[in-house]
Amino acid sequence: MFELDKTYDAQKVEDKWYARWLEKKAFHAEAGRGGKPYTIVIPPPNVTGILHMGHALNVTIQDILVRWRHMQGRNTLWLPGTDHAGIATQNVVERALRKEGKTRSDLGREQFVKRVWEWRAQYGSTIIQQLKKLGASCDWDRERFTMDEGLSDAVAEVFVRLYDKKLIYRGNYIINWCPRCHTALSDEESVHVETAGKLYYIRYPLKKGQKKDSIVVATTRPETLLGDVAVAVNPRDERYAHLKGKLFLLPVLDRPLPVIQDDFVDPEFGTGVVKVTPAHDPNDFEIGQRHGLTPINVMHEDGTMNENAGPYRGLDRVACRRQIVEDLQKAHLIEKIEDHAHAVGHCYRCDTVVEPRLSLQWFVRMKPLARPAIEVVKDGRIQFMPERWTKVYLDWMENIRDWCISRQIWWGHRIPVFYCQACRHEWAAKGHPAACPACGSKGFQQDEDVLDTWFSSWLWPFSTLGWPAPNKDLAFYYPTDTLVTAPEIIFFWVARMVMAGLEFMGDIPFRTVYIHGTVRDDTGRKMSKSLGNSIDPLAIIKDFSADALRFSLVMVTAVGQDVHLAKEKFELGRNFLTKLWNAARFMQMHTKDTPVHREALTAPAVATLQHCGQAFNPALLTPDDKHILARLHDTIAACTENLERCRFNDLAKNLYEFVWHQFCDWYIEYAKIGLNAEDPARRAQTRLVCHYVFANALTLLHPIIPFITEELWHAMGYGAEADSIMAGPWPKAFDLDELGKWGIDSRTVEYVENKHDLIRVGRTLRADYGISPALKIRYIIRPENVGMTELLRADGASIAFLLRAESLSVDPDFHPVRMINGISKLGTIFIPIEGVIDVQAEVQRLNGQLTKTSGDLTFVSRKLESVEFVQRAPPEIIEQQRSRKQELQDKCEKLCRLIAVLSEESKNQR
C-alpha cells in the first residue's frame, strides 16, 4: 500500500508495470500448470509493419479475452509472432539497395537473402516492442517467426504431404501478375477496385481495307488485342449466326482470326462479339482451352510489350494502349469510345494494376480441402461472430478456386521440389536431398520460386506449437479457442487455417472467430497513409496513455461495426482514468487512518457469499449502501455476459456507467456522510462498502485498462507486493436471493433509483432559475404517496446533503398557491424563492436566452425550408439540423414556462 500522487503519471506507471510483469513472467504459460486451456494465437503482423489503429484494436480485444480468462482460472496462452511477409519485406530491402545503386541481381540470391535476414535482425522486432507498449499479455518466451527453423520444417512437411497426395500441382494457367513486384499473386491478393475506364469499340475487318465487311468488338484493354487468336459470339445470338466459320483480320498485325461460338459470351455486353486473348484473360484462357486455341503472350514480366507485339515491342503497356488507340483511330477502325466503370485488380502490396498473365505456376487443389472445412462451420463446431460472416465464409468456400502458391521472389520458403538433370525426374522432399531418388544422380536443382507467404500462415495455430513433432504443448493447447481478426483476411487466412487444421491435425484450429470492424476516420474513410488520415497509436499512447487508447477504442467499437475515430475521442478514456484515480485518492484520504484488513475489504480475493456476509453488517447498511452493492453485482453479471458474447463496447459502457455515475457521482458523494459520521461502526461500514465496490470494479476493469488497475490495486493495499490483480479470481455475481442476506431487495434498489431522480429534479430547478450550486437553500418535498413520507423523512439527511439544502422538510399536505417546483418519481419538490432569486433580473436573463434561442430556431428553420439546402446537403447533415431544430423548440418552450412562473411570482410580490 502506498500513497497516490495528486495526478496520474501514465507513462511512469505503464513502464513500471510492464517491466514488472515481464520480470515475474506473468504471461508465461505451462501446459502442466493446471486449469482448462484457453489459447489465442495472434494474427502475426508483418515483420515490416509498424503499429496502426487496426493492430491496436485487434490486440486490445485479444488482451481483454486473455486477461479475463486468466482471472477465471483458465490456463491461458497467447502465442505471439511475426510473419516474414515475402513480397513486402523483399520490397523494403530492394528499396534500400537502390539507394546504394544496387539491385538484388547484383548481390545474387544467397547474398540477398542474407541481407534480408540482417534487415530482419535490425528492424524486425519493431512492432513487437510496440505491442508491448500497448500492454499485450503475450507469452513472449514463445514468440515465433514464419521463417524460423521449426515453422520452416512444418511448411516443408505440409508441401511434401500435399504434393504426394497430388493436391499440389504445376501448370500453365492465367494468374494475377504484378509487373512491379515481378511475381504471381493469388486471387485474394489481387484487390479489385472500381475504376473509371473506357470501353473501346474496334472494327475487325473481314477483308483488308473493306470497312463495310467488318465486325465491331468491344474491349477495355486494346493493348491486349495483339494477343488475340479468335473472336467469339454466343451460339444462340442470331445476329451473328452467319459468321460461323469465317475469318477476320486482326487490326495492325493482320493475323487471321476464326469466329468461334461459346456459351460464355454475353450477348448484352458491348456488341455481343468479344475478342479471345487466352494469354491475357482468365475467361479467354478457358475459352481457348475448350476450342484448342494456342495462346500468344505479348508482354514481358515487367509489363512492357514483347516481340509478339510487332511494332509496339518495347513500349510500356500503358503507352502501348495510347499508341494503338491512336493508330486505330487513324485507320478508322475505332467505332466509338465510351466511359466504362469496371473493377480492376490491383496488387495488395504495391497497388500496381495487376496483369492477367499465362504463366507456369504451382497450385493447391482446394476443393478436396474445402469440403470438410465447410461442414465444421455448418454444424457449428466453428462459430463466426457476428454470425453474418458465416454466409460470407461459406459462399467463398463453396465456390473456391485453386490457390496459386508460387512467387517469383527470393525471400520466403523456397519450394521444396527438385528436378533431376540426368533423368528428368521431379520430386518433393524436406531438406536437401543427397541424390535423385530415381537414378541416383547428384546433378539436380531446386525450384527457383518461393511459396506464398500465406502458405506458412495457414499452419500458424499448430506449427507454432511444435508440429509436426508430437509434444505436450500441442496436445494441451490445440485446438485454440478464439481467433480475433479483421474481415479482409477471412479468405487469405481464416478459411485456409480451417482447411489446414482439419487436414493435418484432424481437428478444427479454433472454436470461435470474432470479426471486428475496420478502423476509419470520423468521416467514414478507411485510415491510410496516402489519405493522410491515419492516427498513430504510439502518439496516442504518449499523449493520452495506453489505457486511455484501449478504453476509448473499446467504447466506440460496436459488435461487427466499423470504428470511426478522431483524436478527440481518446479524451474519453483519459477522463475516465482521471475519474478512477481521483476516486482512489479520495478513498485513501478517508481511510488512511484505518488499517486495511485485506480479507474483509477485498472480496475479489475471497469472493464467497459466506465471507461477504460476515464482512457486512446488514443492520448498518443504508439504502444507498444496498443500492451500490446491488448495482455492482448487476454490473458483474453484465460484464461476464458481454465478455462471453464478445460484446466489448457493451462491456466498456457497463463499466463506465457504473464507475463514473453509480459509484463516483452518486455513492462516493453519499459516502461522505458515513465517512464523517460520529459512530465508528458506521464509518467502518462505509469504508468497507467503498473498498469492496472499488476492489471489484478494478478487477472488472483490469482486462481493458490493465496498467492503472494494477497500480491502484497495490496502492489501495488490495494485494501483496508480489501479487498481481490478474492473478485474482474474476468476481462472481450474486443474485437477489444471495444479496438478500445483506438485507438487499428490489424495493430498496428501486427507492434509491427514485431518490436519485428526485435529487436530479432538485438540482435542475436550481440550474433553470440561475440559483448558484454553492448557495444553500430550502427544499420542501410533497411525497407521491403517504407511505413514502416516513422513508423520506428517515433519509432526509442524505437527501439534504446531496441537494446542498439549508433545510429539507417532507410534508404530504403541502399545497402552496405558487412556488417553483419539479415532479419526480418520489413526489414533487418545491423551492421557496423569496430572498433567493431576484425575480425581475432572472426574468430579464431568461428573456435574453429566449431571444437568442428563438433567433437560432428561425435560422435553422429557414435552412431546412430551403430547397437548395435539402437537395445538396448530405442526409446526415439534414438529420443533424432537424434534431437541432427540435432541441431549440424544446428549449424555447421550457424558457417560456420558466418566464411564466417567475412573471406570476413577480405579480404576487407587487
PDB file of C-alpha atoms in Angstrom, residues 367-553:
ATOM      1  CA  LYS A 367     -11.982 -28.277 -53.319  1.00  0.00           C
ATOM      2  CA  PRO A 368     -10.967 -31.530 -51.532  1.00  0.00           C
ATOM      3  CA  LEU A 369      -9.644 -29.460 -48.619  1.00  0.00           C
ATOM      4  CA  ALA A 370     -12.677 -27.161 -48.584  1.00  0.00           C
ATOM      5  CA  ARG A 371     -15.359 -29.839 -48.186  1.00  0.00           C
ATOM      6  CA  PRO A 372     -14.662 -30.712 -44.502  1.00  0.00           C
ATOM      7  CA  ALA A 373     -13.961 -27.032 -43.740  1.00  0.00           C
ATOM      8  CA  ILE A 374     -17.473 -26.199 -44.931  1.00  0.00           C
ATOM      9  CA  GLU A 375     -19.046 -28.878 -42.738  1.00  0.00           C
ATOM     10  CA  VAL A 376     -17.414 -27.777 -39.460  1.00  0.00           C
ATOM     11  CA  VAL A 377     -18.942 -24.321 -39.863  1.00  0.00           C
ATOM     12  CA  LYS A 378     -22.323 -25.646 -40.942  1.00  0.00           C
ATOM     13  CA  ASP A 379     -22.507 -27.994 -37.939  1.00  0.00           C
ATOM     14  CA  GLY A 380     -21.483 -25.242 -35.510  1.00  0.00           C
ATOM     15  CA  ARG A 381     -18.103 -26.594 -34.428  1.00  0.00           C
ATOM     16  CA  ILE A 382     -16.683 -23.247 -35.566  1.00  0.00           C
ATOM     17  CA  GLN A 383     -18.798 -20.160 -34.990  1.00  0.00           C
ATOM     18  CA  PHE A 384     -18.392 -16.725 -36.505  1.00  0.00           C
ATOM     19  CA  MET A 385     -19.225 -13.616 -34.506  1.00  0.00           C
ATOM     20  CA  PRO A 386     -21.095 -11.658 -35.765  1.00  0.00           C
ATOM     21  CA  GLU A 387     -22.981 -14.558 -37.322  1.00  0.00           C
ATOM     22  CA  ARG A 388     -23.429 -12.795 -40.692  1.00  0.00           C
ATOM     23  CA  TRP A 389     -19.820 -13.629 -41.581  1.00  0.00           C
ATOM     24  CA  THR A 390     -20.776 -17.322 -41.713  1.00  0.00           C
ATOM     25  CA  LYS A 391     -22.517 -16.770 -45.048  1.00  0.00           C
ATOM     26  CA  VAL A 392     -19.527 -14.849 -46.426  1.00  0.00           C
ATOM     27  CA  TYR A 393     -17.226 -17.730 -45.454  1.00  0.00           C
ATOM     28  CA  LEU A 394     -19.496 -20.434 -46.865  1.00  0.00           C
ATOM     29  CA  ASP A 395     -20.158 -18.602 -50.146  1.00  0.00           C
ATOM     30  CA  TRP A 396     -16.425 -18.297 -50.785  1.00  0.00           C
ATOM     31  CA  MET A 397     -15.639 -21.860 -49.744  1.00  0.00           C
ATOM     32  CA  GLU A 398     -18.389 -23.356 -51.893  1.00  0.00           C
ATOM     33  CA  ASN A 399     -17.031 -21.519 -54.937  1.00  0.00           C
ATOM     34  CA  ILE A 400     -13.352 -21.886 -54.095  1.00  0.00           C
ATOM     35  CA  ARG A 401     -10.701 -21.904 -56.823  1.00  0.00           C
ATOM     36  CA  ASP A 402      -7.288 -23.473 -56.758  1.00  0.00           C
ATOM     37  CA  TRP A 403      -4.674 -21.470 -54.895  1.00  0.00           C
ATOM     38  CA  CYS A 404      -1.624 -20.183 -56.761  1.00  0.00           C
ATOM     39  CA  ILE A 405       1.161 -20.665 -54.193  1.00  0.00           C
ATOM     40  CA  SER A 406       4.352 -19.887 -56.150  1.00  0.00           C
ATOM     41  CA  ARG A 407       6.005 -16.476 -56.067  1.00  0.00           C
ATOM     42  CA  GLN A 408       8.841 -15.256 -58.265  1.00  0.00           C
ATOM     43  CA  ILE A 409      10.823 -13.635 -55.462  1.00  0.00           C
ATOM     44  CA  TRP A 410      13.766 -14.739 -53.304  1.00  0.00           C
ATOM     45  CA  TRP A 411      12.629 -14.026 -49.746  1.00  0.00           C
ATOM     46  CA  GLY A 412      10.459 -16.822 -48.414  1.00  0.00           C
ATOM     47  CA  HIS A 413      10.225 -20.594 -48.151  1.00  0.00           C
ATOM     48  CA  ARG A 414      11.783 -21.972 -51.280  1.00  0.00           C
ATOM     49  CA  ILE A 415       9.572 -24.550 -52.974  1.00  0.00           C
ATOM     50  CA  PRO A 416      10.941 -27.990 -51.945  1.00  0.00           C
ATOM     51  CA  VAL A 417      10.709 -29.521 -55.428  1.00  0.00           C
ATOM     52  CA  PHE A 418      13.786 -30.863 -57.206  1.00  0.00           C
ATOM     53  CA  TYR A 419      14.468 -31.615 -60.876  1.00  0.00           C
ATOM     54  CA  CYS A 420      16.995 -34.242 -61.946  1.00  0.00           C
ATOM     55  CA  GLN A 421      19.040 -33.084 -64.913  1.00  0.00           C
ATOM     56  CA  ALA A 422      20.001 -36.666 -65.790  1.00  0.00           C
ATOM     57  CA  CYS A 423      16.652 -38.475 -65.890  1.00  0.00           C
ATOM     58  CA  ARG A 424      14.198 -35.521 -65.686  1.00  0.00           C
ATOM     59  CA  HIS A 425      12.634 -36.931 -62.515  1.00  0.00           C
ATOM     60  CA  GLU A 426      10.718 -34.411 -60.360  1.00  0.00           C
ATOM     61  CA  TRP A 427      10.150 -34.947 -56.642  1.00  0.00           C
ATOM     62  CA  ALA A 428       9.376 -33.079 -53.422  1.00  0.00           C
ATOM     63  CA  ALA A 429      11.460 -33.535 -50.283  1.00  0.00           C
ATOM     64  CA  LYS A 430      12.342 -31.864 -46.981  1.00  0.00           C
ATOM     65  CA  GLY A 431      15.870 -30.609 -46.559  1.00  0.00           C
ATOM     66  CA  HIS A 432      18.443 -31.011 -49.321  1.00  0.00           C
ATOM     67  CA  PRO A 433      18.490 -34.477 -50.942  1.00  0.00           C
ATOM     68  CA  ALA A 434      21.799 -36.243 -51.472  1.00  0.00           C
ATOM     69  CA  ALA A 435      20.849 -37.638 -54.859  1.00  0.00           C
ATOM     70  CA  CYS A 436      17.988 -38.208 -57.278  1.00  0.00           C
ATOM     71  CA  PRO A 437      15.775 -40.981 -55.813  1.00  0.00           C
ATOM     72  CA  ALA A 438      15.065 -42.292 -59.322  1.00  0.00           C
ATOM     73  CA  CYS A 439      18.543 -42.592 -60.860  1.00  0.00           C
ATOM     74  CA  GLY A 440      20.989 -41.676 -58.071  1.00  0.00           C
ATOM     75  CA  SER A 441      22.412 -38.714 -59.957  1.00  0.00           C
ATOM     76  CA  LYS A 442      23.692 -35.797 -57.956  1.00  0.00           C
ATOM     77  CA  GLY A 443      23.001 -33.457 -60.838  1.00  0.00           C
ATOM     78  CA  PHE A 444      19.726 -31.874 -59.782  1.00  0.00           C
ATOM     79  CA  GLN A 445      18.460 -28.422 -58.936  1.00  0.00           C
ATOM     80  CA  GLN A 446      15.760 -26.973 -56.712  1.00  0.00           C
ATOM     81  CA  ASP A 447      12.782 -24.962 -57.987  1.00  0.00           C
ATOM     82  CA  GLU A 448      13.630 -21.254 -58.087  1.00  0.00           C
ATOM     83  CA  ASP A 449      10.281 -19.962 -56.769  1.00  0.00           C
ATOM     84  CA  VAL A 450       9.249 -19.397 -53.171  1.00  0.00           C
ATOM     85  CA  LEU A 451       5.916 -20.111 -51.540  1.00  0.00           C
ATOM     86  CA  ASP A 452       3.171 -17.569 -50.973  1.00  0.00           C
ATOM     87  CA  THR A 453       3.546 -16.008 -47.513  1.00  0.00           C
ATOM     88  CA  TRP A 454       0.113 -17.345 -46.577  1.00  0.00           C
ATOM     89  CA  PHE A 455       1.365 -20.916 -47.115  1.00  0.00           C
ATOM     90  CA  SER A 456       3.208 -20.616 -43.802  1.00  0.00           C
ATOM     91  CA  SER A 457       0.489 -18.540 -42.118  1.00  0.00           C
ATOM     92  CA  TRP A 458      -2.250 -21.131 -42.727  1.00  0.00           C
ATOM     93  CA  LEU A 459      -0.327 -23.518 -40.448  1.00  0.00           C
ATOM     94  CA  TRP A 460       0.038 -20.932 -37.648  1.00  0.00           C
ATOM     95  CA  PRO A 461      -2.303 -22.442 -34.988  1.00  0.00           C
ATOM     96  CA  PHE A 462      -0.373 -25.730 -34.835  1.00  0.00           C
ATOM     97  CA  SER A 463       3.050 -25.067 -36.363  1.00  0.00           C
ATOM     98  CA  THR A 464       3.708 -22.521 -33.596  1.00  0.00           C
ATOM     99  CA  LEU A 465       3.061 -25.281 -31.031  1.00  0.00           C
ATOM    100  CA  GLY A 466       5.803 -27.508 -32.442  1.00  0.00           C
ATOM    101  CA  TRP A 467       4.019 -29.553 -35.135  1.00  0.00           C
ATOM    102  CA  PRO A 468       4.885 -31.909 -36.822  1.00  0.00           C
ATOM    103  CA  ALA A 469       6.689 -33.264 -33.757  1.00  0.00           C
ATOM    104  CA  PRO A 470       4.215 -34.556 -31.103  1.00  0.00           C
ATOM    105  CA  ASN A 471       4.622 -32.678 -27.808  1.00  0.00           C
ATOM    106  CA  LYS A 472       2.682 -31.764 -24.667  1.00  0.00           C
ATOM    107  CA  ASP A 473       2.044 -28.157 -25.716  1.00  0.00           C
ATOM    108  CA  LEU A 474       0.432 -29.251 -28.968  1.00  0.00           C
ATOM    109  CA  ALA A 475      -1.656 -31.864 -27.159  1.00  0.00           C
ATOM    110  CA  PHE A 476      -2.773 -29.407 -24.456  1.00  0.00           C
ATOM    111  CA  TYR A 477      -3.228 -26.026 -26.194  1.00  0.00           C
ATOM    112  CA  TYR A 478      -4.622 -27.197 -29.569  1.00  0.00           C
ATOM    113  CA  PRO A 479      -7.293 -26.543 -30.762  1.00  0.00           C
ATOM    114  CA  THR A 480      -7.098 -22.871 -29.880  1.00  0.00           C
ATOM    115  CA  ASP A 481     -10.206 -21.091 -28.638  1.00  0.00           C
ATOM    116  CA  THR A 482     -10.790 -17.654 -30.120  1.00  0.00           C
ATOM    117  CA  LEU A 483      -9.437 -16.091 -33.284  1.00  0.00           C
ATOM    118  CA  VAL A 484      -9.733 -12.301 -33.409  1.00  0.00           C
ATOM    119  CA  THR A 485      -9.261 -10.846 -36.847  1.00  0.00           C
ATOM    120  CA  ALA A 486     -10.453  -8.391 -39.483  1.00  0.00           C
ATOM    121  CA  PRO A 487     -12.889  -9.184 -42.318  1.00  0.00           C
ATOM    122  CA  GLU A 488     -10.380  -8.601 -45.107  1.00  0.00           C
ATOM    123  CA  ILE A 489      -8.405 -11.749 -44.275  1.00  0.00           C
ATOM    124  CA  ILE A 490     -11.268 -14.237 -43.913  1.00  0.00           C
ATOM    125  CA  PHE A 491     -10.222 -15.686 -47.281  1.00  0.00           C
ATOM    126  CA  PHE A 492      -6.460 -15.073 -47.075  1.00  0.00           C
ATOM    127  CA  TRP A 493      -6.073 -16.674 -43.688  1.00  0.00           C
ATOM    128  CA  VAL A 494      -9.120 -17.792 -41.688  1.00  0.00           C
ATOM    129  CA  ALA A 495     -10.567 -20.197 -44.249  1.00  0.00           C
ATOM    130  CA  ARG A 496      -7.162 -21.654 -45.085  1.00  0.00           C
ATOM    131  CA  MET A 497      -6.354 -22.238 -41.407  1.00  0.00           C
ATOM    132  CA  VAL A 498      -9.588 -24.213 -41.039  1.00  0.00           C
ATOM    133  CA  MET A 499      -8.630 -26.374 -44.021  1.00  0.00           C
ATOM    134  CA  ALA A 500      -5.066 -26.888 -42.768  1.00  0.00           C
ATOM    135  CA  GLY A 501      -6.148 -27.751 -39.224  1.00  0.00           C
ATOM    136  CA  LEU A 502      -8.566 -30.391 -40.427  1.00  0.00           C
ATOM    137  CA  GLU A 503      -6.114 -31.831 -42.973  1.00  0.00           C
ATOM    138  CA  PHE A 504      -3.016 -32.056 -40.779  1.00  0.00           C
ATOM    139  CA  MET A 505      -4.335 -32.108 -37.188  1.00  0.00           C
ATOM    140  CA  GLY A 506      -7.644 -33.828 -37.815  1.00  0.00           C
ATOM    141  CA  ASP A 507      -9.367 -31.114 -35.777  1.00  0.00           C
ATOM    142  CA  ILE A 508     -10.567 -27.522 -36.061  1.00  0.00           C
ATOM    143  CA  PRO A 509      -7.921 -24.849 -35.370  1.00  0.00           C
ATOM    144  CA  PHE A 510     -10.219 -22.638 -33.234  1.00  0.00           C
ATOM    145  CA  ARG A 511     -13.781 -22.642 -31.929  1.00  0.00           C
ATOM    146  CA  THR A 512     -14.808 -19.004 -32.331  1.00  0.00           C
ATOM    147  CA  VAL A 513     -13.882 -16.448 -34.979  1.00  0.00           C
ATOM    148  CA  TYR A 514     -14.557 -12.882 -33.829  1.00  0.00           C
ATOM    149  CA  ILE A 515     -14.534 -10.434 -36.750  1.00  0.00           C
ATOM    150  CA  HIS A 516     -14.102  -6.809 -35.703  1.00  0.00           C
ATOM    151  CA  GLY A 517     -14.751  -3.826 -37.926  1.00  0.00           C
ATOM    152  CA  THR A 518     -12.375  -1.695 -39.961  1.00  0.00           C
ATOM    153  CA  VAL A 519     -10.898   1.418 -38.352  1.00  0.00           C
ATOM    154  CA  ARG A 520     -11.955   4.555 -40.210  1.00  0.00           C
ATOM    155  CA  ASP A 521     -11.679   8.282 -39.659  1.00  0.00           C
ATOM    156  CA  ASP A 522     -14.633  10.277 -38.341  1.00  0.00           C
ATOM    157  CA  THR A 523     -15.890  10.896 -41.897  1.00  0.00           C
ATOM    158  CA  GLY A 524     -16.004   7.158 -42.638  1.00  0.00           C
ATOM    159  CA  ARG A 525     -12.890   6.900 -44.821  1.00  0.00           C
ATOM    160  CA  LYS A 526     -10.562   3.964 -44.201  1.00  0.00           C
ATOM    161  CA  MET A 527      -7.404   5.157 -42.481  1.00  0.00           C
ATOM    162  CA  SER A 528      -4.342   5.137 -44.737  1.00  0.00           C
ATOM    163  CA  LYS A 529      -1.052   6.942 -45.181  1.00  0.00           C
ATOM    164  CA  SER A 530      -1.986   8.017 -48.695  1.00  0.00           C
ATOM    165  CA  LEU A 531      -5.093   9.840 -47.444  1.00  0.00           C
ATOM    166  CA  GLY A 532      -3.160  11.404 -44.583  1.00  0.00           C
ATOM    167  CA  ASN A 533      -5.891  10.485 -42.108  1.00  0.00           C
ATOM    168  CA  SER A 534      -4.056   7.879 -40.033  1.00  0.00           C
ATOM    169  CA  ILE A 535      -3.821   8.244 -36.271  1.00  0.00           C
ATOM    170  CA  ASP A 536      -0.567   6.919 -34.833  1.00  0.00           C
ATOM    171  CA  PRO A 537      -1.310   4.705 -31.800  1.00  0.00           C
ATOM    172  CA  LEU A 538       2.118   5.447 -30.335  1.00  0.00           C
ATOM    173  CA  ALA A 539       1.371   9.169 -30.437  1.00  0.00           C
ATOM    174  CA  ILE A 540      -1.941   8.495 -28.688  1.00  0.00           C
ATOM    175  CA  ILE A 541      -0.173   6.400 -26.052  1.00  0.00           C
ATOM    176  CA  LYS A 542       2.284   9.245 -25.491  1.00  0.00           C
ATOM    177  CA  ASP A 543      -0.404  11.946 -25.296  1.00  0.00           C
ATOM    178  CA  PHE A 544      -3.198  10.019 -23.581  1.00  0.00           C
ATOM    179  CA  SER A 545      -1.734   6.666 -22.297  1.00  0.00           C
ATOM    180  CA  ALA A 546      -2.114   3.065 -23.436  1.00  0.00           C
ATOM    181  CA  ASP A 547      -5.035   2.504 -21.085  1.00  0.00           C
ATOM    182  CA  ALA A 548      -6.854   5.552 -22.459  1.00  0.00           C
ATOM    183  CA  LEU A 549      -6.317   4.305 -26.016  1.00  0.00           C
ATOM    184  CA  ARG A 550      -7.602   0.837 -25.116  1.00  0.00           C
ATOM    185  CA  PHE A 551     -10.660   2.060 -23.224  1.00  0.00           C
ATOM    186  CA  SER A 552     -11.622   4.597 -25.888  1.00  0.00           C
ATOM    187  CA  LEU A 553     -11.229   2.065 -28.709  1.00  0.00           C
TER     188      LEU A 553
END
